[in-house]
C-alpha cells in the first residue's frame, strides 16, 4: 500500500498506540489491574441516573429524534443555546450560541484546532503549539498533520508537606515569538491532577493576547461539569480563549461529545471543518446534555455526586499509597483534580518504562511518565521517575495494585 505523507504519519504504531493496545488486552485479561486508562469511574448514582434519563427520553420521543436526524455542522442548536445561557448565567461570560461548536469527542476538537493553527503555514513557515507546563495530555502528542508541532517547558517543582509536590509554570523560561501559533494547557491537567492557579492563567492569557495568539484551555475535567476539580479557582474565558469541554468525564465517553467555546470567528471555522470531516457532530450527546440542563441536573450532579466521589477517592488512594511506600524519595503530585495520581520516585535506579514492564508482568497496568513530556528539546530524567495511575477502580483492586507497585518500587530502590 502506497501511503501519502498524512497516511504515513497517521498509520504509525506509536508508543502510545502500543500502550493503548496493552490496556485493551489487559481489560480482557481476567484479574488484570487496570490503573492505566482514562475511563471515568462507574459511579452507581450516575449509572442509575443515565438509565432513568434514557427511559424518560425514549418515552418523550427525544431519544429517537436524536437518533434519526442530522444536526447542523456546528452541533445541536437547542443545546448550544441552552449551554450558552447556562455559562452566561453562571459566570457572566458574554457568550451566545455563536460561540459554541461541538465535535465528536474533544479529542477531535484538538486535532482540528492544532492543525488549523500550527504546522506548515500559508507563507511556508512552520508554527508550533506551546505547552507551558510539561507533563501534559499525551493525547495531543500525535495530533499534528505535520511533525514537530509542539514545544513544551519543564515546570518548577514546589515541594509540599506530607511528601507531596506541585508543578508551576516557569514563566522565566517561556520563549514566545512568531513561530508560536497558540498556547495550550489542560486544567485540571491529565496526567498530574495539577490545576493551574488563577494567577498562572491570567499571566498566560496576557502573554497570548500580547502576541495575538489564542490560549487553548482543555477543561475536560473542569467546571462547571464534570467538576472534577478540588481547588477553588476561577473558571476562565474571554474572546481570545478557546475553552474545550467534554461529556466524557461526566460519565458519557461513549457519546463522543466535545464542546468548544471560542470567538465567533473560530466557531465558524470549527463548524466548517465539521461539515467537511463529519457532516455534523453526533446528536445523542447534546440531546442528553440538553435534557440534563433543562432538568437542572447537569450542575447538580457534577457538584453533588461526581466531584465528591472523585475527591474522596483520590484522598483515600493517596493515603493507601503513602502507607504502602514509605521511602522518602516517593512523592505524589498534590491531587487537585482529574482522575489520575502522578507518582514521583525520585532517584529511582530504573526508568518508569522498565517499572511499567515489571508491573505489567504482574498484571498491573499504569502509564510511564516519559510519554507526557513530548515537545521537549532534551530528555529529562525526572520524566523517567514518574508514572500516572488512575484511582477509579474499586477498593480491593486499588489495594492489590498498590501493594504490587510498592513491592516493585521497593525492590528497584534496593537494587541500586
Ligand atoms: C485532558 C484531556 N483532554 C481531552 C481528552 C479527550 O476526551 P474526549 O475525546 O473523550 O472528549 C481527554 C481524555 O482522556 C483528556 O484527559
Short mmCIF file of C-alpha atoms and ligand atoms in Angstrom, two decimals:
data_model
loop_
_atom_site.label_atom_id
_atom_site.label_comp_id
_atom_site.label_asym_id
_atom_site.label_seq_id
_atom_site.Cartn_x
_atom_site.Cartn_y
_atom_site.Cartn_z
CA UNK A 1 0.00 0.00 0.00
CA UNK A 2 1.48 3.31 -1.03
CA UNK A 3 0.67 5.97 1.54
CA UNK A 4 0.54 9.75 1.40
CA UNK A 5 2.58 11.83 3.84
CA UNK A 6 -0.54 12.06 6.00
CA UNK A 7 -1.08 8.30 5.59
CA UNK A 8 2.47 7.51 6.67
CA UNK A 9 2.24 9.68 9.78
CA UNK A 10 -1.19 8.60 10.91
CA UNK A 11 -0.63 4.87 10.43
CA UNK A 12 2.49 4.73 12.62
CA UNK A 13 2.35 2.32 15.52
CA UNK A 14 3.31 4.96 18.04
CA UNK A 15 4.38 4.30 21.61
CA UNK A 16 1.03 5.41 22.88
CA UNK A 17 -0.88 3.14 20.49
CA UNK A 18 1.18 0.26 21.86
CA UNK A 19 0.28 1.27 25.41
CA UNK A 20 -3.40 1.53 24.49
CA UNK A 21 -3.20 -1.96 22.99
CA UNK A 22 -1.73 -3.19 26.27
CA UNK A 23 -4.55 -1.57 28.16
CA UNK A 24 -7.13 -3.10 25.88
CA UNK A 25 -5.57 -6.55 26.20
CA UNK A 26 -5.37 -6.01 29.96
CA UNK A 27 -9.08 -5.29 30.01
CA UNK A 28 -9.70 -8.73 28.57
CA UNK A 29 -7.26 -10.50 30.91
CA UNK A 30 -9.06 -11.79 33.99
CA UNK A 31 -7.53 -10.40 37.18
CA UNK A 32 -5.60 -7.59 35.43
CA UNK A 33 -5.43 -4.41 37.47
CA UNK A 34 -6.17 -1.52 35.16
CA UNK A 35 -4.69 1.65 36.53
CA UNK A 36 -3.62 2.94 33.14
CA UNK A 37 -6.59 4.15 31.15
CA UNK A 38 -8.69 7.25 31.36
CA UNK A 39 -12.14 5.73 31.55
CA UNK A 40 -14.30 7.57 34.05
CA UNK A 41 -15.44 5.69 37.15
CA UNK A 42 -18.69 3.71 37.08
CA UNK A 43 -20.40 5.82 39.76
CA UNK A 44 -23.55 3.88 40.75
CA UNK A 45 -25.68 7.02 41.21
CA UNK A 46 -24.66 8.29 37.76
CA UNK A 47 -25.35 4.91 36.14
CA UNK A 48 -28.83 4.88 37.70
CA UNK A 49 -29.38 8.44 36.53
CA UNK A 50 -28.36 7.63 32.92
CA UNK A 51 -30.60 4.59 32.95
CA UNK A 52 -33.60 6.66 34.01
CA UNK A 53 -32.71 9.50 31.63
CA UNK A 54 -32.66 7.11 28.66
CA UNK A 55 -36.05 5.72 29.68
CA UNK A 56 -37.55 9.22 30.06
CA UNK A 57 -36.10 10.43 26.78
CA UNK A 58 -37.33 7.34 25.00
CA UNK A 59 -40.84 7.95 26.34
CA UNK A 60 -40.77 11.59 25.36
CA UNK A 61 -39.53 10.83 21.83
CA UNK A 62 -36.27 12.82 22.35
CA UNK A 63 -34.03 9.79 22.02
CA UNK A 64 -35.42 8.53 18.72
CA UNK A 65 -35.48 12.10 17.44
CA UNK A 66 -31.74 12.43 18.17
CA UNK A 67 -31.02 9.06 16.59
CA UNK A 68 -32.86 9.72 13.39
CA UNK A 69 -31.76 13.26 12.49
CA UNK A 70 -28.57 15.01 11.50
CA UNK A 71 -27.76 18.20 13.40
CA UNK A 72 -26.14 21.18 11.66
CA UNK A 73 -22.35 21.26 11.34
CA UNK A 74 -21.99 23.45 14.43
CA UNK A 75 -23.96 20.93 16.53
CA UNK A 76 -27.44 20.69 18.03
CA UNK A 77 -28.84 24.24 18.14
CA UNK A 78 -31.05 23.83 21.21
CA UNK A 79 -28.11 22.54 23.21
CA UNK A 80 -25.80 25.33 22.01
CA UNK A 81 -28.40 27.89 23.13
CA UNK A 82 -29.05 26.23 26.49
CA UNK A 83 -25.33 25.89 27.24
CA UNK A 84 -24.57 29.49 26.25
CA UNK A 85 -27.36 30.68 28.56
CA UNK A 86 -26.11 28.47 31.39
CA UNK A 87 -22.49 29.71 31.11
CA UNK A 88 -23.57 33.33 30.74
CA UNK A 89 -25.75 32.91 33.83
CA UNK A 90 -23.21 31.05 35.95
CA UNK A 91 -20.10 33.04 35.09
CA UNK A 92 -21.31 36.22 33.39
CA UNK A 93 -19.39 35.33 30.22
CA UNK A 94 -20.54 37.33 27.20
CA UNK A 95 -21.36 34.34 25.03
CA UNK A 96 -24.18 33.17 22.82
CA UNK A 97 -24.69 30.04 20.72
CA UNK A 98 -22.47 31.69 18.11
CA UNK A 99 -19.51 30.99 20.41
CA UNK A 100 -20.04 27.23 20.78
CA UNK A 101 -19.37 24.36 18.41
CA UNK A 102 -19.47 20.62 19.01
CA UNK A 103 -17.16 17.84 17.84
CA UNK A 104 -17.14 14.08 18.05
CA UNK A 105 -15.27 13.98 21.37
CA UNK A 106 -12.90 16.73 22.46
CA UNK A 107 -10.01 14.66 21.10
CA UNK A 108 -11.14 15.55 17.60
CA UNK A 109 -11.52 19.20 18.63
CA UNK A 110 -7.81 19.21 19.45
CA UNK A 111 -6.99 17.64 16.10
CA UNK A 112 -8.90 20.42 14.36
CA UNK A 113 -7.56 23.24 16.49
CA UNK A 114 -3.90 22.24 16.42
CA UNK A 115 -3.96 21.75 12.66
CA UNK A 116 -5.94 24.93 11.99
CA UNK A 117 -3.24 26.89 13.79
CA UNK A 118 0.09 25.01 13.81
CA UNK A 119 2.30 23.21 11.28
CA UNK A 120 3.07 24.49 7.82
CA UNK A 121 1.69 27.98 7.27
CA UNK A 122 0.46 29.53 4.04
CA UNK A 123 3.70 31.56 3.79
CA UNK A 124 5.78 28.38 4.10
CA UNK A 125 6.86 28.98 7.71
CA UNK A 126 6.27 26.42 10.48
CA UNK A 127 4.41 27.13 13.71
CA UNK A 128 4.07 25.23 16.95
CA UNK A 129 1.71 24.94 19.89
CA UNK A 130 3.37 25.97 23.13
CA UNK A 131 2.67 23.81 26.17
CA UNK A 132 3.89 25.97 29.05
CA UNK A 133 3.92 23.14 31.54
CA UNK A 134 5.07 19.62 30.67
CA UNK A 135 3.90 16.99 31.50
CA UNK A 136 0.62 17.43 29.67
CA UNK A 137 -2.04 15.27 28.00
CA UNK A 138 -0.50 12.51 25.92
CA UNK A 139 -3.46 12.59 23.51
CA UNK A 140 -2.16 15.84 21.99
CA UNK A 141 1.22 14.42 21.09
CA UNK A 142 0.48 12.73 17.75
CA UNK A 143 -2.29 15.10 16.61
CA UNK A 144 -0.25 17.18 14.16
CA UNK A 145 -0.64 16.53 10.43
CA UNK A 146 2.89 17.91 10.27
CA UNK A 147 5.64 16.62 12.52
CA UNK A 148 7.08 18.64 15.36
CA UNK A 149 4.15 20.89 16.21
CA UNK A 150 4.77 21.16 19.97
CA UNK A 151 7.24 22.92 22.14
CA UNK A 152 6.92 22.33 25.88
CA UNK A 153 8.66 23.55 29.01
CA UNK A 154 9.72 21.88 32.22
CA UNK A 155 7.84 23.02 35.30
CA UNK A 156 9.13 24.45 38.55
CA UNK A 157 8.65 21.90 41.30
CA UNK A 158 7.33 23.12 44.62
CA UNK A 159 7.90 20.60 47.41
CA UNK A 160 4.95 20.45 49.82
CA UNK A 161 4.38 18.87 53.22
CA UNK A 162 3.27 15.28 53.51
CA UNK A 163 5.59 14.08 50.70
CA UNK A 164 3.61 15.92 48.06
CA UNK A 165 4.67 18.39 45.40
CA UNK A 166 3.12 20.74 42.88
CA UNK A 167 4.23 21.88 39.44
CA UNK A 168 4.15 25.53 38.42
CA UNK A 169 4.70 27.23 35.07
CA UNK A 170 8.26 28.50 34.89
CA UNK A 171 7.50 31.83 33.22
CA UNK A 172 11.17 32.80 33.06
CA UNK A 173 11.83 30.06 30.55
CA UNK A 174 8.93 30.59 28.10
CA UNK A 175 10.07 31.89 24.77
CA UNK A 176 7.37 33.26 22.54
CA UNK A 177 7.99 34.60 19.08
CA UNK A 178 6.01 34.43 15.86
CA UNK A 179 6.75 30.72 15.45
CA UNK A 180 4.19 30.06 18.20
CA UNK A 181 0.63 29.55 16.97
CA UNK A 182 -1.16 29.12 20.30
CA UNK A 183 -0.66 28.27 23.97
CA UNK A 184 -2.38 25.16 25.31
CA UNK A 185 -2.87 23.76 28.81
CA UNK A 186 -5.11 21.16 30.36
CA UNK A 187 -6.70 22.42 33.60
CA UNK A 188 -7.07 20.18 35.64
CA UNK A 189 -4.10 18.52 34.00
CA UNK A 190 -4.02 14.98 32.72
CA UNK A 191 -1.65 13.31 33.84
CA UNK A 192 -0.77 15.12 37.09
CA UNK A 193 -4.04 16.34 38.59
CA UNK A 194 -2.46 19.81 38.76
CA UNK A 195 -4.72 22.84 38.49
CA UNK A 196 -3.04 25.96 37.16
CA UNK A 197 -3.60 28.84 39.57
CA UNK A 198 -5.72 31.87 38.64
CA UNK A 199 -2.52 33.90 38.51
CA UNK A 200 -0.88 31.44 36.09
CA UNK A 201 -3.93 31.53 33.82
CA UNK A 202 -4.12 35.28 33.88
CA UNK A 203 -0.41 35.56 33.01
CA UNK A 204 -0.80 33.06 30.16
CA UNK A 205 -3.82 35.00 28.91
CA UNK A 206 -1.79 38.20 28.99
CA UNK A 207 1.07 36.59 27.04
CA UNK A 208 -1.39 35.15 24.50
CA UNK A 209 -3.16 38.48 23.99
CA UNK A 210 0.13 40.36 23.72
CA UNK A 211 1.26 38.01 20.96
CA UNK A 212 -2.13 37.88 19.31
CA UNK A 213 -2.42 34.10 19.61
CA UNK A 214 -5.18 32.08 21.27
CA UNK A 215 -4.97 30.45 24.70
CA UNK A 216 -6.46 26.95 24.50
CA UNK A 217 -7.68 25.64 27.86
CA UNK A 218 -8.60 21.97 27.97
CA UNK A 219 -11.37 21.82 30.56
CA UNK A 220 -12.23 18.12 30.10
CA UNK A 221 -12.28 17.66 33.91
CA UNK A 222 -13.11 21.20 34.97
CA UNK A 223 -16.06 23.38 35.91
CA UNK A 224 -18.99 23.63 35.68
CA UNK A 225 -19.15 20.00 34.52
CA UNK A 226 -17.93 17.34 35.22
CA UNK A 227 -16.39 19.48 38.00
CA UNK A 228 -13.61 17.05 38.98
CA UNK A 229 -11.64 19.93 40.41
CA UNK A 230 -10.83 20.22 44.10
CA UNK A 231 -9.29 23.69 44.19
CA UNK A 232 -11.42 26.79 44.24
CA UNK A 233 -10.14 28.55 41.15
CA UNK A 234 -11.97 30.89 38.82
CA UNK A 235 -13.31 29.45 35.53
CA UNK A 236 -11.76 31.47 32.73
CA UNK A 237 -12.90 32.58 29.30
CA UNK A 238 -12.64 35.60 27.06
CA UNK A 239 -12.78 36.13 23.32
CA UNK A 240 -9.15 35.10 22.93
CA UNK A 241 -9.64 31.85 24.86
CA UNK A 242 -10.60 28.54 23.27
CA UNK A 243 -12.15 26.53 26.08
CA UNK A 244 -12.62 22.85 25.28
CA UNK A 245 -15.04 20.73 27.25
CA UNK A 246 -16.38 17.20 27.01
CA UNK A 247 -19.21 14.99 28.21
CA UNK A 248 -16.80 12.07 28.66
CA UNK A 249 -15.71 12.52 32.26
CA UNK A 250 -19.28 13.22 33.28
CA UNK A 251 -19.62 9.51 32.65
CA UNK A 252 -20.61 9.57 28.96
CA UNK A 253 -17.43 8.81 26.96
CA UNK A 254 -19.47 6.65 24.58
CA UNK A 255 -21.44 9.57 23.15
CA UNK A 256 -18.20 11.22 21.89
CA UNK A 257 -19.24 14.80 22.51
CA UNK A 258 -16.69 17.59 22.66
CA UNK A 259 -17.61 21.24 23.17
CA UNK A 260 -15.53 24.20 22.00
CA UNK A 261 -16.24 27.67 23.37
CA UNK A 262 -14.44 30.29 21.33
CA UNK A 263 -14.74 33.52 19.36
CA UNK A 264 -17.44 33.65 16.71
CA UNK A 265 -14.75 33.51 14.04
CA UNK A 266 -13.20 30.35 15.45
CA UNK A 267 -16.65 28.82 15.99
CA UNK A 268 -17.49 29.33 12.31
CA UNK A 269 -14.15 27.78 11.36
CA UNK A 270 -14.85 24.72 13.52
CA UNK A 271 -18.34 24.31 12.04
CA UNK A 272 -16.88 24.45 8.53
CA UNK A 273 -14.27 21.80 9.38
CA UNK A 274 -17.02 19.64 10.88
CA UNK A 275 -19.01 19.91 7.66
CA UNK A 276 -16.07 18.62 5.64
CA UNK A 277 -14.86 15.96 8.04
CA UNK A 278 -18.04 14.62 9.62
CA UNK A 279 -21.03 16.47 8.11
CA UNK A 280 -22.29 17.04 11.62
CA UNK A 281 -21.21 16.07 15.12
CA UNK A 282 -23.19 13.25 16.77
CA UNK A 283 -26.63 14.16 18.05
CA UNK A 284 -27.01 11.91 21.08
CA UNK A 285 -24.54 13.59 23.46
CA UNK A 286 -26.02 17.06 23.05
CA UNK A 287 -29.55 15.62 23.35
CA UNK A 288 -28.61 14.08 26.72
CA UNK A 289 -26.79 17.18 27.91
CA UNK A 290 -29.70 19.40 26.82
CA UNK A 291 -32.07 17.20 28.81
CA UNK A 292 -29.76 17.47 31.83
CA UNK A 293 -29.62 21.26 31.56
CA UNK A 294 -33.40 21.58 31.25
CA UNK A 295 -33.92 19.40 34.32
CA UNK A 296 -31.29 21.29 36.33
CA UNK A 297 -29.36 18.04 36.81
CA UNK A 298 -26.14 18.79 34.94
CA UNK A 299 -24.59 21.10 37.51
CA UNK A 300 -26.32 19.50 40.49
CA UNK A 301 -24.91 16.04 39.73
CA UNK A 302 -21.47 17.45 38.90
CA UNK A 303 -21.29 19.29 42.21
CA UNK A 304 -23.07 16.85 44.49
CA UNK A 305 -22.18 13.44 43.07
CA UNK A 306 -19.23 13.49 40.68
CA UNK A 307 -16.89 15.88 42.44
CA UNK A 308 -17.24 14.38 45.97
CA UNK A 309 -16.90 10.87 44.57
CA UNK A 310 -13.54 11.59 42.95
CA UNK A 311 -12.30 13.83 45.73
CA UNK A 312 -12.88 11.22 48.43
CA UNK A 313 -11.39 8.50 46.26
CA UNK A 314 -8.25 10.45 45.49
CA UNK A 315 -7.63 11.27 49.17
CA UNK A 316 -8.17 7.65 50.10
CA UNK A 317 -5.81 6.29 47.44
CA UNK A 318 -3.10 8.83 48.38
CA UNK A 319 -3.33 7.52 51.94
CA UNK A 320 -3.04 3.87 50.84
CA UNK A 321 -0.06 4.70 48.63
CA UNK A 322 1.72 6.58 51.40
CA UNK A 323 1.13 3.73 53.83
CA UNK A 324 2.46 1.18 51.32
CA UNK A 325 5.52 3.13 50.08
CA UNK A 326 7.28 4.83 52.97
CA UNK A 327 10.55 5.62 51.18
CA UNK A 328 11.04 9.42 51.49
CA UNK A 329 12.08 9.58 47.83
CA UNK A 330 8.49 8.75 46.89
CA UNK A 331 6.27 11.80 46.34
CA UNK A 332 2.78 12.39 44.96
CA UNK A 333 1.66 15.43 42.99
CA UNK A 334 -0.97 17.21 45.07
CA UNK A 335 -4.27 15.88 43.69
CA UNK A 336 -6.18 19.00 42.68
CA UNK A 337 -8.50 17.44 40.09
CA UNK A 338 -8.87 14.96 37.18
CA UNK A 339 -8.94 11.20 37.66
CA UNK A 340 -5.24 10.38 37.99
CA UNK A 341 -2.45 10.42 40.52
CA UNK A 342 1.06 11.34 39.41
CA UNK A 343 3.72 9.48 41.35
CA UNK A 344 7.35 10.59 41.51
CA UNK A 345 10.01 8.10 42.56
CA UNK A 346 12.98 10.42 42.95
CA UNK A 347 16.37 8.82 42.16
CA UNK A 348 14.69 5.61 41.02
CA UNK A 349 17.54 3.48 39.62
CA UNK A 350 15.36 2.15 36.79
CA UNK A 351 13.17 4.14 34.39
CA UNK A 352 9.43 4.01 34.92
CA UNK A 353 9.24 2.39 31.46
CA UNK A 354 11.17 -0.54 32.98
CA UNK A 355 8.96 -0.34 36.06
CA UNK A 356 5.91 -0.41 33.75
CA UNK A 357 7.21 -3.66 32.18
CA UNK A 358 7.76 -5.23 35.60
CA UNK A 359 4.30 -4.18 36.76
CA UNK A 360 2.71 -5.38 33.54
CA UNK A 361 4.32 -8.79 34.05
CA UNK A 362 2.47 -8.90 37.38
CA UNK A 363 -0.84 -7.80 35.85
CA UNK A 364 -0.79 -4.13 36.91
CA UNK A 365 -1.12 -1.55 34.14
CA UNK A 366 0.00 2.06 34.63
CA UNK A 367 1.49 4.62 32.21
CA UNK A 368 5.19 5.52 32.37
CA UNK A 369 5.82 9.24 32.82
CA UNK A 370 8.12 9.98 29.90
CA UNK A 371 5.30 9.81 27.34
CA UNK A 372 3.82 13.00 28.78
CA UNK A 373 6.94 15.10 28.15
CA UNK A 374 6.63 15.47 24.36
CA UNK A 375 7.77 18.74 22.77
CA UNK A 376 10.92 18.97 24.92
CA UNK A 377 14.24 19.76 23.36
CA UNK A 378 16.18 17.46 25.72
CA UNK A 379 15.25 14.36 27.69
CA UNK A 380 14.76 14.94 31.42
CA UNK A 381 15.45 12.25 34.00
CA UNK A 382 12.52 13.49 36.11
CA UNK A 383 10.11 12.22 33.44
CA UNK A 384 11.57 8.75 33.77
CA UNK A 385 10.97 8.80 37.52
CA UNK A 386 7.23 9.47 37.30
CA UNK A 387 4.19 7.45 36.41
CA UNK A 388 0.49 8.04 36.02
CA UNK A 389 -2.14 5.83 37.59
CA UNK A 390 -5.88 6.29 37.69
CA UNK A 391 -7.61 5.91 41.04
CA UNK A 392 -11.08 4.97 39.85
CA UNK A 393 -11.11 1.21 40.47
CA UNK A 394 -12.82 -0.42 43.45
CA UNK A 395 -11.10 -0.66 46.82
CA UNK A 396 -9.93 -4.28 46.56
CA UNK A 397 -8.43 -3.69 43.09
CA UNK A 398 -6.74 -0.44 44.13
CA UNK A 399 -5.22 -2.04 47.22
CA UNK A 400 -3.92 -5.06 45.30
CA UNK A 401 -2.43 -2.78 42.64
CA UNK A 402 -0.82 -0.52 45.23
CA UNK A 403 0.74 -3.50 47.06
CA UNK A 404 2.31 -4.71 43.82
CA UNK A 405 3.56 -1.22 42.89
CA UNK A 406 5.05 -0.87 46.39
CA UNK A 407 6.87 -4.20 46.13
CA UNK A 408 8.33 -3.42 42.71
CA UNK A 409 9.36 0.11 43.67
CA UNK A 410 10.98 -1.04 46.90
CA UNK A 411 12.82 -3.82 45.01
CA UNK A 412 14.06 -1.29 42.45
CA UNK A 413 15.39 1.05 45.15
CA UNK A 414 17.13 -1.87 46.90
CA UNK A 415 18.76 -2.99 43.61
CA UNK A 416 20.66 0.32 43.43
C1 LIG B 1 -7.13 16.25 29.29
C2 LIG B 1 -7.97 15.52 28.29
N1 LIG B 1 -8.38 16.19 27.22
C3 LIG B 1 -9.12 15.61 26.26
C4 LIG B 1 -9.48 14.28 26.37
C5 LIG B 1 -10.31 13.67 25.26
O1 LIG B 1 -11.55 13.26 25.73
P1 LIG B 1 -12.82 13.01 24.78
O2 LIG B 1 -12.34 12.91 23.37
O3 LIG B 1 -13.41 11.76 25.29
O4 LIG B 1 -13.70 14.22 24.96
C6 LIG B 1 -9.07 13.53 27.46
C7 LIG B 1 -9.39 12.09 27.56
O5 LIG B 1 -8.94 11.38 28.41
C8 LIG B 1 -8.29 14.18 28.45
O6 LIG B 1 -7.85 13.52 29.52
#
